[in-house]
Amino acid sequence: MEIRNHGAEVSQVARNKTESTENHGKTVSEVAKNKTAYSTSKQLMNTAIISAQQEVNLSSTNEPMVLLYRAAIEAINEELAPTMGENAIQNAYDSGVDTSPEATAERIVSFATQFFPLHQEQNSDMNFDEQLSSFMDIIGGAIDQGFDEAKDILSSLQVLEGDIEAGVEQTYALVQEGLAAFKDSFNSGDDTEA
């Protein structure tokens, strides 16, 4: 597993202006958003796996599933170790992180939307409506990718059913509502740019 210094990559792209016809700010934003999409999908997968852990009964007669489950947990813990420390999944669970659909959706929306001012700064050549639209497209795609990846993992663990499936679907619906509310917050009130 390759660990990259994301900040250094973004800085390098920002400093390295090439003579392409593409908007340089947009290119920098694309590199920066890759971390956002990746982080969001990993955060969603971690939450889903913690929930799955509570529901799954792994018995010794189901040894292949035990191995798959352990491998998934170990890989996620390894990925999170540089930023969240050793055994991040268990530590988050032990610390009482609320994994309800409402709390998870709130964390996802809050995390994703915090980058809008940076997106505006990097795309100052766009008008406000274009900035908002492009930002919503970027984070919407990243969130969809994260949910798809989490569902794939849960499906491979054969736990994407019942309450877990309903929780994932409810979380996704709440995230979509949160994103719509974020976008609408700029349209309510007056018609001037924010």
Short mmCIF file of C-alpha atoms in Angstrom, two decimals, residues 17-191:
data_model
loop_
_atom_site.label_atom_id
_atom_site.label_comp_id
_atom_site.label_asym_id
_atom_site.label_seq_id
_atom_site.Cartn_x
_atom_site.Cartn_y
_atom_site.Cartn_z
CA LYS A 17 1.94 25.76 -14.24
CA THR A 18 2.14 24.19 -17.68
CA GLU A 19 1.08 25.75 -20.92
CA SER A 20 -2.04 23.64 -21.31
CA THR A 21 -5.39 25.01 -22.36
CA GLU A 22 -6.96 23.67 -19.17
CA ASN A 23 -7.72 25.98 -16.23
CA HIS A 24 -4.80 25.65 -13.80
CA GLY A 25 -6.99 26.30 -10.75
CA LYS A 26 -9.31 23.52 -11.87
CA THR A 27 -6.37 21.14 -12.24
CA VAL A 28 -5.15 21.97 -8.71
CA SER A 29 -8.70 21.55 -7.41
CA GLU A 30 -8.97 18.13 -9.05
CA VAL A 31 -5.76 16.98 -7.36
CA ALA A 32 -6.93 18.37 -4.01
CA LYS A 33 -10.38 16.78 -4.31
CA ASN A 34 -8.88 13.36 -4.85
CA LYS A 35 -7.92 13.36 -1.17
CA THR A 36 -11.42 14.49 -0.24
CA ALA A 37 -13.06 11.71 -2.22
CA TYR A 38 -10.64 9.16 -0.88
CA SER A 39 -11.03 10.31 2.72
CA THR A 40 -14.79 10.43 2.48
CA SER A 41 -15.02 6.95 1.01
CA LYS A 42 -12.64 5.55 3.64
CA GLN A 43 -14.59 7.26 6.43
CA LEU A 44 -17.84 5.82 5.11
CA MET A 45 -16.35 2.35 4.75
CA ASN A 46 -15.01 2.47 8.29
CA THR A 47 -18.39 3.42 9.69
CA ALA A 48 -20.13 0.71 7.70
CA ILE A 49 -17.63 -1.92 8.79
CA ILE A 50 -17.98 -0.92 12.44
CA SER A 51 -21.73 -1.36 12.08
CA ALA A 52 -21.22 -4.67 10.29
CA GLN A 53 -18.91 -5.81 13.07
CA GLN A 54 -21.76 -5.45 15.54
CA GLU A 55 -24.07 -7.54 13.37
CA VAL A 56 -21.83 -10.25 11.98
CA ASN A 57 -21.40 -13.52 13.83
CA LEU A 58 -18.23 -15.07 12.53
CA SER A 59 -18.01 -18.72 13.46
CA SER A 60 -15.14 -21.11 13.02
CA THR A 61 -17.16 -23.04 10.40
CA ASN A 62 -17.09 -19.92 8.23
CA GLU A 63 -13.26 -19.59 8.12
CA PRO A 64 -13.04 -17.90 4.66
CA MET A 65 -15.33 -15.10 5.85
CA VAL A 66 -13.29 -14.71 9.03
CA LEU A 67 -10.15 -14.29 6.95
CA LEU A 68 -11.80 -11.83 4.58
CA TYR A 69 -13.21 -9.81 7.46
CA ARG A 70 -9.86 -9.70 9.28
CA ALA A 71 -8.07 -8.71 6.07
CA ALA A 72 -10.53 -5.86 5.49
CA ILE A 73 -10.19 -4.57 9.04
CA GLU A 74 -6.40 -4.83 8.95
CA ALA A 75 -6.19 -3.03 5.60
CA ILE A 76 -8.41 -0.20 6.79
CA ASN A 77 -6.50 0.11 10.07
CA GLU A 78 -3.22 0.20 8.12
CA GLU A 79 -4.58 2.95 5.85
CA LEU A 80 -5.81 5.02 8.78
CA ALA A 81 -2.74 4.50 11.00
CA PRO A 82 -0.72 7.50 9.74
CA THR A 83 -3.51 9.94 10.56
CA MET A 84 -5.62 8.25 13.22
CA GLY A 85 -3.13 5.96 14.99
CA GLU A 86 -3.02 2.22 15.45
CA ASN A 87 -6.30 0.24 15.51
CA ALA A 88 -8.31 3.26 14.38
CA ILE A 89 -11.52 1.32 13.81
CA GLN A 90 -11.62 -0.23 17.26
CA ASN A 91 -10.51 3.04 18.88
CA ALA A 92 -13.29 4.97 17.14
CA TYR A 93 -15.81 2.36 18.21
CA ASP A 94 -14.49 2.29 21.79
CA SER A 95 -14.64 6.08 22.02
CA GLY A 96 -18.36 5.98 21.35
CA VAL A 97 -18.44 7.42 17.83
CA ASP A 98 -22.09 7.68 16.85
CA THR A 99 -22.51 5.46 13.78
CA SER A 100 -26.21 6.16 13.31
CA PRO A 101 -27.27 7.13 9.78
CA GLU A 102 -28.02 10.67 10.97
CA ALA A 103 -24.64 11.22 12.64
CA THR A 104 -22.72 9.57 9.81
CA ALA A 105 -24.53 11.66 7.18
CA GLU A 106 -23.84 14.82 9.18
CA ARG A 107 -20.11 14.02 9.34
CA ILE A 108 -19.94 13.29 5.61
CA VAL A 109 -21.79 16.48 4.62
CA SER A 110 -19.84 18.61 7.08
CA PHE A 111 -16.53 17.22 5.91
CA ALA A 112 -17.29 17.55 2.21
CA THR A 113 -18.81 21.03 2.28
CA GLN A 114 -15.98 22.56 4.31
CA PHE A 115 -13.91 22.69 1.13
CA PHE A 116 -16.21 25.08 -0.75
CA PRO A 117 -14.23 28.25 0.12
CA LEU A 118 -11.04 26.58 -1.13
CA HIS A 119 -12.84 25.56 -4.32
CA GLN A 120 -14.01 29.15 -4.81
CA GLU A 121 -10.50 30.46 -4.28
CA GLN A 122 -9.04 28.01 -6.77
CA ASN A 123 -11.74 28.80 -9.33
CA SER A 124 -11.95 32.56 -8.99
CA ASP A 125 -12.38 32.90 -12.75
CA MET A 126 -15.85 31.30 -12.46
CA ASN A 127 -18.94 33.16 -11.36
CA PHE A 128 -20.54 32.07 -8.08
CA ASP A 129 -23.18 29.85 -9.67
CA GLU A 130 -20.52 28.03 -11.72
CA GLN A 131 -18.35 27.59 -8.62
CA LEU A 132 -21.25 26.16 -6.64
CA SER A 133 -22.35 23.88 -9.46
CA SER A 134 -18.86 22.51 -10.12
CA PHE A 135 -18.25 22.01 -6.40
CA MET A 136 -21.50 20.10 -5.98
CA ASP A 137 -20.59 17.92 -8.98
CA ILE A 138 -17.17 17.14 -7.49
CA ILE A 139 -18.31 16.29 -3.98
CA GLY A 140 -21.43 14.52 -5.23
CA GLY A 141 -19.31 12.23 -7.40
CA ALA A 142 -16.85 11.59 -4.59
CA ILE A 143 -19.63 10.72 -2.16
CA ASP A 144 -21.30 8.42 -4.69
CA GLN A 145 -17.96 6.68 -5.23
CA GLY A 146 -17.48 6.28 -1.48
CA PHE A 147 -20.90 4.78 -0.98
CA ASP A 148 -20.41 2.42 -3.94
CA GLU A 149 -17.08 1.23 -2.55
CA ALA A 150 -18.53 0.74 0.93
CA LYS A 151 -21.46 -1.23 -0.46
CA ASP A 152 -19.07 -3.39 -2.50
CA ILE A 153 -17.06 -4.21 0.63
CA LEU A 154 -20.16 -4.96 2.67
CA SER A 155 -21.53 -7.11 -0.16
CA SER A 156 -18.29 -9.06 -0.35
CA LEU A 157 -18.56 -9.62 3.40
CA GLN A 158 -22.12 -10.79 2.75
CA VAL A 159 -23.54 -8.39 5.32
CA LEU A 160 -25.24 -5.84 3.06
CA GLU A 161 -28.73 -6.88 4.00
CA GLY A 162 -31.42 -6.11 6.56
CA ASP A 163 -30.62 -3.35 9.03
CA ILE A 164 -27.17 -2.70 7.59
CA GLU A 165 -28.48 -2.22 4.07
CA ALA A 166 -31.30 -0.03 5.36
CA GLY A 167 -28.79 2.01 7.37
CA VAL A 168 -26.54 2.54 4.35
CA GLU A 169 -29.51 3.60 2.20
CA GLN A 170 -30.84 5.92 4.92
CA THR A 171 -27.38 7.46 5.37
CA TYR A 172 -27.10 8.05 1.62
CA ALA A 173 -30.55 9.68 1.51
CA LEU A 174 -29.66 11.93 4.45
CA VAL A 175 -26.36 12.91 2.80
CA GLN A 176 -28.25 13.87 -0.37
CA GLU A 177 -30.67 15.95 1.72
CA GLY A 178 -27.72 17.63 3.46
CA LEU A 179 -26.04 18.45 0.17
CA ALA A 180 -29.29 19.89 -1.20
CA ALA A 181 -29.70 22.00 1.94
CA PHE A 182 -26.11 23.24 1.57
CA LYS A 183 -26.73 24.26 -2.04
CA ASP A 184 -30.12 25.78 -1.21
CA SER A 185 -28.59 27.82 1.62
CA PHE A 186 -26.97 30.00 -1.02
CA ASN A 187 -30.24 30.50 -2.90
CA SER A 188 -32.44 31.43 0.05
CA GLY A 189 -32.44 35.00 1.20
CA ASP A 190 -31.27 37.45 -1.44
CA ASP A 191 -30.14 36.93 -5.02
#
